[in-house]
Short mmCIF file of C-alpha atoms and ligand atoms in Angstrom, two decimals:
data_model
loop_
_atom_site.label_atom_id
_atom_site.label_comp_id
_atom_site.label_asym_id
_atom_site.label_seq_id
_atom_site.Cartn_x
_atom_site.Cartn_y
_atom_site.Cartn_z
CA MET W 1 124.96 93.41 74.74
CA PRO W 2 125.34 89.70 74.05
CA GLN W 3 123.38 88.08 76.92
CA THR W 4 119.62 88.05 77.35
CA ILE W 5 118.31 91.11 79.08
CA TYR W 6 115.53 89.72 81.18
CA LEU W 7 112.81 92.31 81.74
CA ASP W 8 109.92 89.97 82.51
CA HIS W 9 110.14 89.67 86.29
CA ALA W 10 106.35 89.93 86.69
CA ALA W 11 106.12 86.59 84.87
CA THR W 12 108.72 84.96 87.06
CA THR W 13 111.96 85.71 88.85
CA PRO W 14 115.15 83.65 89.03
CA VAL W 15 115.73 81.73 92.25
CA ALA W 16 118.16 83.78 94.35
CA PRO W 17 121.45 81.96 95.12
CA GLU W 18 120.78 82.30 98.87
CA VAL W 19 117.38 80.67 98.36
CA LEU W 20 118.84 77.72 96.47
CA THR W 21 121.50 77.28 99.15
CA ALA W 22 118.80 77.15 101.82
CA MET W 23 116.76 74.62 99.83
CA LEU W 24 119.43 72.11 98.80
CA PRO W 25 119.94 70.37 102.18
CA TYR W 26 116.20 69.60 102.20
CA TYR W 27 116.76 67.50 99.07
CA THR W 28 120.04 65.88 100.02
CA GLU W 29 120.12 65.52 103.82
CA MET W 30 116.89 66.54 105.53
CA TRP W 31 114.44 64.91 103.17
CA GLY W 32 112.18 63.41 105.81
CA ASN W 33 108.41 63.69 105.85
CA PRO W 34 107.51 66.50 108.29
CA SER W 35 104.66 64.36 109.66
CA SER W 36 107.06 61.59 110.74
CA ILE W 37 107.94 61.30 114.41
CA HIS W 38 111.58 60.32 113.88
CA ARG W 39 114.51 62.70 113.67
CA ALA W 40 114.46 63.03 109.88
CA GLY W 41 110.81 64.05 110.07
CA ARG W 42 111.45 66.49 112.86
CA GLN W 43 114.24 68.15 110.89
CA ALA W 44 111.89 68.72 107.96
CA ALA W 45 109.16 69.99 110.30
CA ASP W 46 111.65 72.39 111.91
CA GLY W 47 112.58 73.73 108.47
CA MET W 48 108.93 74.36 107.75
CA ASP W 49 108.35 76.03 111.10
CA GLU W 50 111.21 78.41 110.43
CA ALA W 51 109.91 79.18 106.95
CA ARG W 52 106.42 79.84 108.32
CA ALA W 53 107.86 82.34 110.78
CA GLN W 54 109.91 83.96 108.00
CA VAL W 55 106.92 84.37 105.69
CA ALA W 56 104.80 85.64 108.59
CA GLY W 57 107.59 88.12 109.39
CA LEU W 58 107.42 89.61 105.91
CA LEU W 59 103.67 90.19 106.35
CA ASN W 60 103.73 91.19 110.04
CA ALA W 61 101.44 88.23 110.62
CA LEU W 62 101.46 85.32 113.05
CA PRO W 63 103.09 82.09 111.86
CA LYS W 64 99.85 80.18 112.45
CA GLU W 65 98.08 82.53 110.03
CA ILE W 66 100.19 81.22 107.12
CA VAL W 67 98.88 78.32 105.02
CA PHE W 68 101.36 76.96 102.48
CA THR W 69 99.96 76.18 99.04
CA SER W 70 101.25 75.19 95.62
CA GLY W 71 101.36 78.84 94.53
CA GLY W 72 99.36 82.00 94.01
CA THR W 73 96.64 80.32 91.97
CA GLU W 74 95.84 77.82 94.70
CA ALA W 75 95.97 80.50 97.39
CA ASP W 76 93.44 82.59 95.43
CA ASN W 77 91.19 79.58 94.90
CA LEU W 78 91.34 78.59 98.58
CA ALA W 79 90.39 82.11 99.65
CA ILE W 80 87.48 82.40 97.22
CA PHE W 81 85.99 78.90 97.26
CA GLY W 82 86.85 78.45 100.94
CA THR W 83 84.92 81.61 101.84
CA ALA W 84 82.04 80.78 99.51
CA MET W 85 81.63 77.35 101.15
CA THR W 86 81.96 78.69 104.70
CA LYS W 87 79.47 81.48 104.12
CA ALA W 88 77.08 79.75 101.73
CA ASP W 89 74.20 80.03 104.19
CA ALA W 90 74.93 83.65 105.07
CA GLY W 91 74.95 84.97 101.50
CA ARG W 92 76.13 84.32 97.98
CA HIS W 93 77.32 87.67 96.74
CA ILE W 94 80.98 88.41 95.96
CA ILE W 95 82.58 91.67 94.86
CA THR W 96 85.67 91.75 92.67
CA SER W 97 87.31 94.04 90.12
CA ALA W 98 87.53 94.00 86.34
CA ILE W 99 91.33 93.71 86.30
CA GLU W 100 91.95 90.64 88.43
CA HIS W 101 94.31 87.83 87.46
CA HIS W 102 92.47 84.84 86.03
CA ALA W 103 93.20 82.90 89.22
CA VAL W 104 90.63 85.20 90.83
CA SER W 105 88.32 86.11 87.95
CA HIS W 106 87.88 82.53 86.70
CA ALA W 107 87.29 81.28 90.25
CA CYS W 108 84.56 83.93 90.63
CA GLU W 109 83.17 82.98 87.24
CA ALA W 110 82.97 79.33 88.33
CA LEU W 111 80.98 80.40 91.39
CA ARG W 112 78.70 82.50 89.21
CA ARG W 113 77.87 79.37 87.21
CA ARG W 114 76.97 77.66 90.48
CA GLY W 115 74.52 80.37 91.49
CA TRP W 116 76.62 82.98 93.27
CA GLU W 117 76.20 86.62 92.25
CA ILE W 118 79.39 88.41 91.31
CA THR W 119 79.69 92.19 91.13
CA THR W 120 82.66 93.21 89.00
CA LEU W 121 83.75 96.75 89.80
CA PRO W 122 85.19 98.97 87.07
CA VAL W 123 88.53 100.79 87.20
CA ASN W 124 89.30 104.29 85.99
CA GLY W 125 91.65 105.16 83.14
CA ALA W 126 94.64 104.88 85.48
CA GLY W 127 93.57 101.35 86.49
CA LEU W 128 92.33 102.24 89.98
CA VAL W 129 89.29 100.88 91.79
CA ASP W 130 87.29 103.56 93.63
CA PRO W 131 86.80 102.52 97.29
CA ASP W 132 83.41 104.28 97.20
CA ASP W 133 82.34 101.80 94.52
CA VAL W 134 83.15 98.99 96.94
CA ARG W 135 81.09 100.66 99.67
CA ALA W 136 78.15 101.10 97.28
CA ALA W 137 78.31 97.50 96.06
CA ILE W 138 78.25 95.85 99.50
CA ARG W 139 74.85 94.25 100.26
CA PRO W 140 73.50 92.31 103.23
CA ASP W 141 74.30 89.06 101.41
CA THR W 142 77.88 90.04 100.44
CA VAL W 143 80.32 87.52 101.89
CA LEU W 144 83.60 88.43 100.20
CA VAL W 145 85.41 91.29 98.51
CA THR W 146 88.43 90.17 96.49
CA ILE W 147 90.54 92.90 94.89
CA MET W 148 94.18 92.57 93.90
CA HIS W 149 96.95 94.58 95.56
CA ALA W 150 98.88 95.37 92.37
CA ASN W 151 98.03 94.43 88.85
CA ASN W 152 100.36 92.08 87.02
CA GLU W 153 100.08 93.86 83.65
CA VAL W 154 100.15 97.56 84.41
CA GLY W 155 101.52 97.45 87.96
CA VAL W 156 98.88 99.78 89.42
CA ILE W 157 98.66 99.56 93.22
CA GLN W 158 95.12 99.64 94.58
CA PRO W 159 94.04 101.54 97.71
CA ILE W 160 93.81 98.26 99.60
CA ALA W 161 93.89 99.71 103.13
CA ASP W 162 90.92 101.99 102.33
CA ILE W 163 88.95 99.16 100.73
CA GLY W 164 89.80 96.91 103.67
CA ALA W 165 88.53 99.49 106.15
CA ILE W 166 85.22 99.65 104.30
CA CYS W 167 84.90 95.86 104.32
CA ARG W 168 85.73 95.64 108.01
CA GLU W 169 83.13 98.28 108.86
CA ALA W 170 80.57 96.27 106.90
CA GLY W 171 81.65 92.95 108.43
CA VAL W 172 82.61 91.48 105.04
CA TRP W 173 85.75 89.38 104.59
CA PHE W 174 88.38 90.95 102.35
CA HIS W 175 90.90 89.01 100.27
CA THR W 176 93.69 90.52 98.22
CA ASP W 177 95.84 88.83 95.60
CA ALA W 178 99.23 90.24 96.55
CA VAL W 179 101.25 87.94 94.28
CA GLN W 180 102.86 90.92 92.54
CA THR W 181 103.54 92.98 95.66
CA VAL W 182 104.81 90.66 98.40
CA GLY W 183 108.57 91.07 98.59
CA HIS W 184 108.52 94.16 96.38
CA ILE W 185 106.65 96.74 98.46
CA PRO W 186 105.58 96.53 102.11
CA THR W 187 102.60 94.24 102.72
CA PRO W 188 101.78 94.49 106.44
CA VAL W 189 98.46 92.67 106.71
CA ASN W 190 97.17 94.67 109.68
CA GLU W 191 97.77 98.01 108.03
CA LEU W 192 96.26 96.75 104.79
CA ASN W 193 93.10 95.68 106.68
CA VAL W 194 92.96 92.34 104.87
CA ASP W 195 91.53 89.05 106.12
CA MET W 196 93.25 86.93 103.47
CA LEU W 197 96.24 87.60 101.23
CA SER W 198 97.76 85.42 98.49
CA LEU W 199 101.45 85.27 97.62
CA SER W 200 103.64 83.19 95.34
CA GLY W 201 107.26 82.07 95.72
CA HIS W 202 108.41 82.49 92.13
CA LYS W 203 107.54 86.19 92.02
CA LEU W 204 109.97 87.03 94.84
CA TYR W 205 113.09 85.09 93.84
CA GLY W 206 111.82 81.88 95.43
CA PRO W 207 110.99 78.60 93.71
CA LYS W 208 107.98 77.86 91.53
CA GLY W 209 105.16 75.64 92.79
CA VAL W 210 104.99 77.12 96.28
CA GLY W 211 102.98 79.97 97.72
CA ALA W 212 100.91 80.84 100.73
CA LEU W 213 97.59 82.21 101.85
CA TYR W 214 97.56 84.46 104.88
CA VAL W 215 94.35 83.71 106.79
CA ARG W 216 93.59 86.09 109.64
CA ARG W 217 92.98 84.44 113.01
CA GLY W 218 89.24 83.86 113.35
CA VAL W 219 88.60 83.46 109.61
CA ARG W 220 87.43 79.88 109.04
CA LEU W 221 87.67 78.49 105.53
CA VAL W 222 86.27 75.23 104.19
CA PRO W 223 89.27 73.33 102.80
CA GLN W 224 89.41 72.70 99.08
CA ILE W 225 91.80 69.74 99.28
CA TYR W 226 91.02 66.86 101.62
CA GLY W 227 93.43 64.27 102.96
CA GLY W 228 95.66 63.86 105.98
CA GLY W 229 94.81 67.19 107.55
CA HIS W 230 98.06 69.04 106.84
CA GLU W 231 98.31 72.82 107.25
CA ARG W 232 95.87 72.73 110.16
CA ASN W 233 93.34 70.90 108.03
CA LEU W 234 93.21 73.67 105.44
CA ARG W 235 95.39 72.12 102.75
CA SER W 236 96.11 68.42 102.90
CA GLY W 237 99.03 66.77 101.14
CA THR W 238 102.64 66.05 102.07
CA GLU W 239 104.31 69.41 102.09
CA ASN W 240 106.80 70.67 99.49
CA VAL W 241 109.44 71.11 102.18
CA PRO W 242 112.35 72.36 100.01
CA GLY W 243 109.98 74.79 98.26
CA ILE W 244 108.58 76.04 101.54
CA VAL W 245 112.09 76.49 102.98
CA GLY W 246 112.99 78.38 99.79
CA LEU W 247 109.96 80.62 100.17
CA GLY W 248 111.04 81.39 103.74
CA ALA W 249 114.56 82.27 102.60
CA ALA W 250 113.15 84.45 99.82
CA ALA W 251 111.00 86.28 102.39
CA VAL W 252 114.06 87.03 104.54
CA LEU W 253 116.01 88.28 101.54
CA ALA W 254 113.11 90.43 100.41
CA GLN W 255 112.89 92.04 103.81
CA GLN W 256 116.58 92.96 103.60
CA GLU W 257 116.51 94.30 100.05
CA MET W 258 113.01 95.65 99.53
CA VAL W 259 113.54 99.30 100.34
CA SER W 260 116.83 99.77 98.48
CA GLU W 261 115.69 97.71 95.49
CA ALA W 262 112.38 99.53 95.21
CA THR W 263 114.20 102.87 95.09
CA ARG W 264 116.80 101.63 92.61
CA GLN W 265 114.30 99.93 90.32
CA ALA W 266 111.84 102.83 90.39
CA ALA W 267 114.61 105.16 89.16
CA LEU W 268 115.46 102.77 86.30
CA ARG W 269 111.76 102.31 85.50
CA ASP W 270 111.31 106.07 85.25
CA LYS W 271 114.39 106.39 83.08
CA LEU W 272 112.96 103.74 80.76
CA LEU W 273 109.47 105.24 80.63
CA ASP W 274 110.66 108.83 80.17
CA GLY W 275 113.21 107.74 77.60
CA LEU W 276 110.67 105.78 75.56
CA VAL W 277 108.09 108.58 75.64
CA GLU W 278 110.78 111.00 74.48
CA ARG W 279 112.13 108.80 71.68
CA ILE W 280 109.00 107.18 70.25
CA PRO W 281 106.03 109.17 68.98
CA ASP W 282 102.50 107.89 69.63
CA LEU W 283 103.60 105.92 72.68
CA PHE W 284 101.89 106.17 76.04
CA VAL W 285 102.37 104.76 79.50
CA THR W 286 99.57 102.51 80.77
CA GLY W 287 98.46 102.68 84.38
CA HIS W 288 98.88 105.28 87.09
CA ARG W 289 102.24 106.95 86.72
CA THR W 290 103.25 106.95 90.40
CA GLN W 291 100.84 104.59 92.18
CA ARG W 292 102.50 101.62 90.51
CA LEU W 293 105.00 98.89 91.26
CA PRO W 294 108.59 100.14 91.30
CA ASN W 295 109.59 97.61 88.66
CA ASN W 296 106.71 97.95 86.17
CA ALA W 297 107.10 99.87 82.92
CA SER W 298 104.08 99.12 80.73
CA ILE W 299 103.41 101.03 77.56
CA ILE W 300 101.38 101.07 74.39
CA THR W 301 102.88 101.85 71.02
CA LYS W 302 100.07 102.79 68.70
CA TYR W 303 99.55 101.35 65.21
CA ILE W 304 101.60 98.17 65.69
CA GLU W 305 101.21 94.95 67.62
CA GLY W 306 102.84 94.03 70.91
CA GLU W 307 103.69 90.52 69.73
CA ALA W 308 105.59 91.74 66.69
CA GLN W 309 107.62 94.04 68.93
CA LEU W 310 108.29 91.19 71.36
CA LEU W 311 109.67 88.95 68.63
CA ARG W 312 111.99 91.67 67.40
CA LEU W 313 113.08 92.51 70.94
CA ASP W 314 113.76 88.82 71.54
CA ALA W 315 115.92 88.75 68.41
CA VAL W 316 118.15 91.44 69.92
CA GLY W 317 118.29 89.68 73.29
CA ILE W 318 115.56 91.50 75.22
CA ALA W 319 112.89 89.45 77.03
CA ALA W 320 109.71 91.41 77.70
CA SER W 321 106.01 90.61 77.53
CA SER W 322 102.78 91.86 76.07
CA GLY W 323 99.42 92.38 77.67
CA SER W 324 97.51 90.77 74.87
CA ALA W 325 97.29 87.05 74.27
CA CYS W 326 97.41 86.14 70.62
CA THR W 327 96.63 82.47 70.26
CA SER W 328 95.51 80.18 67.48
CA GLY W 329 93.42 82.52 65.41
CA SER W 330 91.81 84.43 68.25
CA LEU W 331 93.08 87.86 69.11
CA ASP W 332 92.02 88.70 72.61
CA PRO W 333 93.35 91.97 73.88
CA SER W 334 94.05 92.24 77.57
CA HIS W 335 90.94 92.49 79.75
CA VAL W 336 92.93 94.82 82.00
CA LEU W 337 93.64 97.37 79.28
CA LEU W 338 90.07 97.20 77.98
CA ALA W 339 88.72 97.74 81.50
CA MET W 340 90.89 100.86 81.68
CA GLY W 341 89.06 102.18 78.64
CA ILE W 342 91.91 101.70 76.19
CA PRO W 343 90.50 101.16 72.69
CA VAL W 344 90.82 97.62 71.45
CA GLU W 345 93.05 98.60 68.53
CA PHE W 346 95.58 100.25 70.82
CA ALA W 347 95.40 97.50 73.45
CA HIS W 348 97.03 95.21 70.88
CA GLY W 349 100.13 97.38 70.96
CA SER W 350 100.91 96.83 74.61
CA LEU W 351 104.35 95.96 75.97
CA ARG W 352 105.40 95.29 79.54
CA PHE W 353 108.93 95.56 80.86
CA THR W 354 109.32 94.42 84.46
CA LEU W 355 112.67 95.05 86.12
CA GLY W 356 114.40 92.98 88.76
CA ARG W 357 117.32 92.78 91.16
CA GLY W 358 119.72 92.05 88.33
CA THR W 359 118.58 94.88 86.06
CA THR W 360 121.30 97.42 85.31
CA GLU W 361 121.29 100.93 83.87
CA ALA W 362 123.28 99.65 80.88
CA GLU W 363 120.40 97.25 80.13
CA ILE W 364 117.87 100.08 80.24
CA ASP W 365 120.10 102.11 77.90
CA TYR W 366 120.20 99.14 75.54
CA VAL W 367 116.39 98.92 75.45
CA LEU W 368 116.20 102.66 74.81
CA GLU W 369 118.56 102.17 71.89
CA GLN W 370 116.86 99.08 70.43
CA LEU W 371 113.13 99.73 70.70
CA PRO W 372 112.81 102.98 68.68
CA PRO W 373 114.15 101.48 65.41
CA ILE W 374 112.03 98.35 65.97
CA VAL W 375 108.89 100.47 66.31
CA GLU W 376 109.86 102.58 63.32
CA GLY W 377 110.46 99.50 61.19
CA LEU W 378 107.16 97.90 62.14
CA ARG W 379 105.25 101.11 61.61
CA ALA W 380 106.75 101.48 58.16
CA MET W 381 105.13 98.15 57.25
CA SER W 382 101.87 98.78 59.08
CA PRO W 383 98.81 99.83 57.12
CA PHE W 384 97.63 101.73 60.17
CA LYS W 385 98.67 105.28 60.68
CA PRO W 386 97.42 108.19 62.76
CA GLY W 387 93.88 108.94 61.69
CA ALA W 388 93.48 105.63 59.85
CA ASP W 389 90.69 103.22 60.74
CA VAL W 390 92.75 101.08 63.08
CA CYS W 391 92.09 97.49 63.97
CA CYS W 392 94.10 94.35 64.74
CA GLY W 393 97.00 95.02 62.41
CA GLY W 394 94.80 93.90 59.52
CA LEU W 395 94.31 90.44 60.98
CA CYS W 396 90.71 90.89 61.86
CA ALA W 397 87.82 92.40 60.03
CA SER W 398 85.73 93.77 62.85
CA SER W 399 86.11 95.14 66.33
CA ASP W 400 84.47 92.06 67.82
CA HIS W 401 87.39 90.13 69.28
CA SER W 402 85.37 87.72 71.34
CA GLY W 403 85.98 84.76 69.09
N1 LIG N 501 97.95 86.42 90.76
C1 LIG N 501 98.72 87.28 90.10
C2 LIG N 501 98.47 88.74 90.21
C3 LIG N 501 99.77 86.81 89.30
O1 LIG N 501 100.54 87.68 88.64
C4 LIG N 501 99.98 85.42 89.23
C5 LIG N 501 101.02 84.87 88.34
O2 LIG N 501 101.31 85.38 87.28
C6 LIG N 501 99.15 84.55 89.96
C7 LIG N 501 98.14 85.10 90.71
C8 LIG N 501 99.34 83.08 89.92
O3 LIG N 501 100.43 82.69 90.73
P1 LIG N 501 101.12 81.26 90.51
O4 LIG N 501 101.88 81.35 89.24
O5 LIG N 501 102.01 81.08 91.70
O6 LIG N 501 100.05 80.24 90.49
#
């Protein structure tokens, strides 16, 4: 298999050819400013209007409930800070989960430093939040619950509709980071009972640097970027018209392909997971086995490190990712895996394969052929064996990985 086998679609997806085709005229011909009155401006504004309707269509929302942003991170920040500012006099308590993306958890942390109280709910061993925990955590001063739809590392899909129903009953706004789900599984906002939902273009075969926040009619947010009053005053700044048009085209494509792709990818994912479990001893699947994204195969191989496996996979043309970030002397295992109760020494052995539209069965067969000898080779060199006192592959002396 000479070419790169790209199995890192949770990190980013390629721009679909149809999306690029839709975008190009907005660079070469219809490059006007959508705020301009003249024809060039109107053409750009029309392109944006169409894209807004297309994105709304994917969510079963109204076009005017879509606010375009620079991506998922900004959408998350607008939802969290926007709510906190709007509701500052009503209460300063926010509920979130222990497995959120940093775009949510760091935003909550910033609010905590400014005096807000943040309740961080645990997840069980399968990575699921218990809706009853949400109910129990809601207080009179709770103004927001923010819990992700599906996790980017282990792919676990949360019971968002149930959590949303609890929030609605309590009169608390509910935001979900759906960056990993929009375009991959159905995300009808009314059925999910959400007030706000974040999405990102580059996770659904659209361009990078564009995303959106769905804001339910009646939810008023304080803007976080001030200027000329674009996006109905919620997000000022001349719009990224080609990116927005691309996001719209990606939404249309996703609607056409979602069901068939989810079925196809889930079958390949299961083949990969079953095959790896069968071929490699001391390997386990992380996250709920069925309540997970159709394209997510995340695993832990005990006694060796994820990064070492990634480098060897890369050398044989396979692009995957690892849950743990190993940077400049600090070894921080994934907060998601730790929250799921996975021991720190095993969390270092995590690997994530995320499939996409281009993934073939031959590619999965190739991974099944390549990974077992890689694991065997690394284990042969590893001082850590079943029953041994395991830590960070010998790189760290204690189990305190905070530094
Ligand atoms: N939320 C989740 C769950 C993600 O996976 C990501 C990206 O990895 C983001 C938010 C951030 O999105 P963006 O890259 O568009 O800023």
